[in-house]
Amino acid sequence: MQVKEAIWRIRAMTHDVTEDYDDADCVFAINLAAHELATTLIAGHYPGLIEEGDFREGDAVPEGFFKTAGLYPVRVTGGMVHMLSGQDVQYLRYYVLPKDVVLGGVMPFRLSLLNRLTLKIAAKMLSDENEFDISQDTGIQTEIQQALSSGWAG
């Protein structure tokens, strides 16, 4: 999904016919929502956010690095990898946050379900800023949890 289409959908969800939320506000909300969703996915060990590679002592972690996906004899401090085992090279699997979207780009997730959830969270964030009815927040959070649970169940 293109970010422009996502912005149109957010405006439709929030009934923003006068475009109170400019494109920059919507892109910012999409990025915040994507990171919020990603942290929930990572907590549930979602494999779609895992990358892997070899690291040496003092290597900088890649952009978007969140945490290792497993237990390794390494410590990550100040964005640098430090070997605790004395090995020269350590193969790591690690979680990454999605890259920020830009106006002319595409949504951050490969799965359309996750992009739709991102839009719902972004719409909720924008609506909450304007102190509209936030009673839908619990429903959206429940929907997110159900979608994630059903994805892991089968």
Short mmCIF file of C-alpha atoms in Angstrom, two decimals:
data_model
loop_
_atom_site.label_atom_id
_atom_site.label_comp_id
_atom_site.label_asym_id
_atom_site.label_seq_id
_atom_site.Cartn_x
_atom_site.Cartn_y
_atom_site.Cartn_z
CA MET A 1 0.00 0.00 0.00
CA GLN A 2 1.27 3.47 -0.89
CA VAL A 3 1.60 6.02 1.92
CA LYS A 4 -0.62 8.48 0.02
CA GLU A 5 -3.42 5.87 0.01
CA ALA A 6 -2.78 5.21 3.70
CA ILE A 7 -3.20 8.92 4.45
CA TRP A 8 -6.47 8.95 2.53
CA ARG A 9 -7.66 5.96 4.59
CA ILE A 10 -6.66 7.65 7.87
CA ARG A 11 -8.62 10.73 6.87
CA ALA A 12 -11.63 8.54 6.06
CA MET A 13 -11.35 6.71 9.42
CA THR A 14 -11.16 9.98 11.35
CA HIS A 15 -13.82 11.70 9.22
CA ASP A 16 -11.27 14.39 8.39
CA VAL A 17 -13.09 15.92 5.42
CA THR A 18 -11.46 19.32 5.92
CA GLU A 19 -7.96 17.81 6.08
CA ASP A 20 -7.21 19.06 9.59
CA TYR A 21 -4.40 16.50 9.65
CA ASP A 22 -1.84 17.52 7.06
CA ASP A 23 0.29 14.94 5.26
CA ALA A 24 3.20 15.44 7.67
CA ASP A 25 0.97 14.78 10.70
CA CYS A 26 -0.34 11.60 9.09
CA VAL A 27 3.14 10.34 8.14
CA PHE A 28 4.35 11.03 11.68
CA ALA A 29 1.36 9.13 13.13
CA ILE A 30 1.94 6.21 10.73
CA ASN A 31 5.58 5.95 11.82
CA LEU A 32 4.68 6.11 15.52
CA ALA A 33 1.95 3.52 15.03
CA ALA A 34 4.24 1.20 13.07
CA HIS A 35 6.82 1.30 15.85
CA GLU A 36 4.17 0.73 18.52
CA LEU A 37 2.81 -2.26 16.61
CA ALA A 38 6.31 -3.58 15.97
CA THR A 39 7.18 -3.56 19.67
CA THR A 40 4.01 -5.55 20.36
CA LEU A 41 4.93 -7.99 17.59
CA ILE A 42 8.47 -8.34 18.92
CA ALA A 43 7.15 -9.05 22.41
CA GLY A 44 5.17 -11.89 20.81
CA HIS A 45 8.27 -13.18 18.94
CA TYR A 46 6.90 -12.36 15.49
CA PRO A 47 9.42 -13.79 12.98
CA GLY A 48 8.66 -11.23 10.26
CA LEU A 49 10.79 -8.62 12.04
CA ILE A 50 13.89 -10.79 12.41
CA GLU A 51 17.09 -10.19 10.46
CA GLU A 52 20.42 -11.95 10.83
CA GLY A 53 24.08 -11.54 10.18
CA ASP A 54 27.66 -11.89 11.40
CA PHE A 55 29.04 -9.32 13.83
CA ARG A 56 32.54 -8.58 15.10
CA GLU A 57 33.67 -6.89 18.31
CA GLY A 58 32.84 -3.19 18.11
CA ASP A 59 30.54 -3.43 15.07
CA ALA A 60 27.71 -0.92 15.06
CA VAL A 61 24.26 -2.43 15.18
CA PRO A 62 22.21 -1.99 11.99
CA GLU A 63 19.62 0.74 11.61
CA GLY A 64 16.40 -0.25 13.33
CA PHE A 65 18.09 -2.81 15.62
CA PHE A 66 15.79 -3.45 18.58
CA LYS A 67 17.16 -6.50 20.40
CA THR A 68 18.64 -9.91 19.76
CA ALA A 69 16.24 -12.72 18.87
CA GLY A 70 17.62 -15.29 21.26
CA LEU A 71 20.37 -15.61 23.81
CA TYR A 72 23.87 -14.92 22.53
CA PRO A 73 27.21 -14.32 24.22
CA VAL A 74 27.13 -10.65 23.26
CA ARG A 75 26.28 -7.36 24.89
CA VAL A 76 24.94 -4.40 22.94
CA THR A 77 25.91 -1.09 24.49
CA GLY A 78 25.79 2.34 22.92
CA GLY A 79 24.85 0.87 19.55
CA MET A 80 27.96 -1.34 19.50
CA VAL A 81 28.26 -5.12 19.69
CA HIS A 82 30.66 -6.48 22.33
CA MET A 83 31.64 -10.16 22.32
CA LEU A 84 31.51 -11.90 25.68
CA SER A 85 32.80 -15.24 24.37
CA GLY A 86 36.14 -14.14 22.99
CA GLN A 87 35.12 -15.22 19.48
CA ASP A 88 36.13 -13.05 16.54
CA VAL A 89 32.74 -13.34 14.81
CA GLN A 90 29.28 -14.06 16.17
CA TYR A 91 26.24 -14.87 14.05
CA LEU A 92 23.18 -13.07 15.45
CA ARG A 93 19.49 -13.09 14.77
CA TYR A 94 17.89 -9.84 15.87
CA TYR A 95 14.63 -7.90 15.76
CA VAL A 96 14.39 -4.67 13.82
CA LEU A 97 11.85 -1.88 13.90
CA PRO A 98 10.41 -1.01 10.49
CA LYS A 99 12.00 1.87 8.62
CA ASP A 100 10.12 5.15 8.76
CA VAL A 101 7.81 5.75 5.82
CA VAL A 102 7.94 8.85 3.64
CA LEU A 103 5.18 10.54 1.69
CA GLY A 104 6.08 9.00 -1.67
CA GLY A 105 6.87 5.56 -0.25
CA VAL A 106 5.10 2.40 0.76
CA MET A 107 3.77 1.15 4.08
CA PRO A 108 6.29 -0.56 6.37
CA PHE A 109 4.94 -4.09 6.68
CA ARG A 110 4.85 -6.89 4.14
CA LEU A 111 1.47 -8.14 5.39
CA SER A 112 -1.57 -6.00 4.58
CA LEU A 113 -3.16 -6.97 7.92
CA LEU A 114 -0.30 -5.32 9.80
CA ASN A 115 -0.51 -2.22 7.62
CA ARG A 116 -4.25 -1.96 8.31
CA LEU A 117 -3.61 -2.28 12.05
CA THR A 118 -0.95 0.43 11.72
CA LEU A 119 -3.54 2.72 10.13
CA LYS A 120 -6.06 2.05 12.90
CA ILE A 121 -3.47 2.87 15.54
CA ALA A 122 -2.42 6.02 13.66
CA ALA A 123 -6.04 7.15 13.33
CA LYS A 124 -6.55 6.54 17.06
CA MET A 125 -3.46 8.62 17.86
CA LEU A 126 -4.58 11.53 15.71
CA SER A 127 -8.11 11.43 17.12
CA ASP A 128 -6.81 11.28 20.68
CA GLU A 129 -4.72 14.41 20.06
CA ASN A 130 -7.92 16.29 19.33
CA GLU A 131 -9.64 14.78 22.36
CA PHE A 132 -12.37 13.16 20.31
CA ASP A 133 -14.26 10.18 21.71
CA ILE A 134 -11.54 7.74 22.73
CA SER A 135 -13.89 4.91 23.72
CA GLN A 136 -12.82 3.08 20.55
CA ASP A 137 -9.26 2.72 21.89
CA THR A 138 -10.03 -0.41 23.90
CA GLY A 139 -11.77 -1.97 20.92
CA ILE A 140 -8.80 -1.29 18.66
CA GLN A 141 -6.35 -2.73 21.19
CA THR A 142 -8.53 -5.84 21.54
CA GLU A 143 -8.71 -6.19 17.76
CA ILE A 144 -4.93 -5.96 17.51
CA GLN A 145 -4.43 -8.61 20.18
CA GLN A 146 -6.99 -10.93 18.54
CA ALA A 147 -5.36 -10.52 15.11
CA LEU A 148 -1.94 -11.29 16.54
CA SER A 149 -3.21 -14.27 18.53
CA SER A 150 -5.06 -15.77 15.58
CA GLY A 151 -1.96 -15.40 13.42
CA TRP A 152 0.09 -17.45 15.87
CA ALA A 153 -2.63 -20.00 16.48
CA GLY A 154 -2.78 -21.05 12.86
#
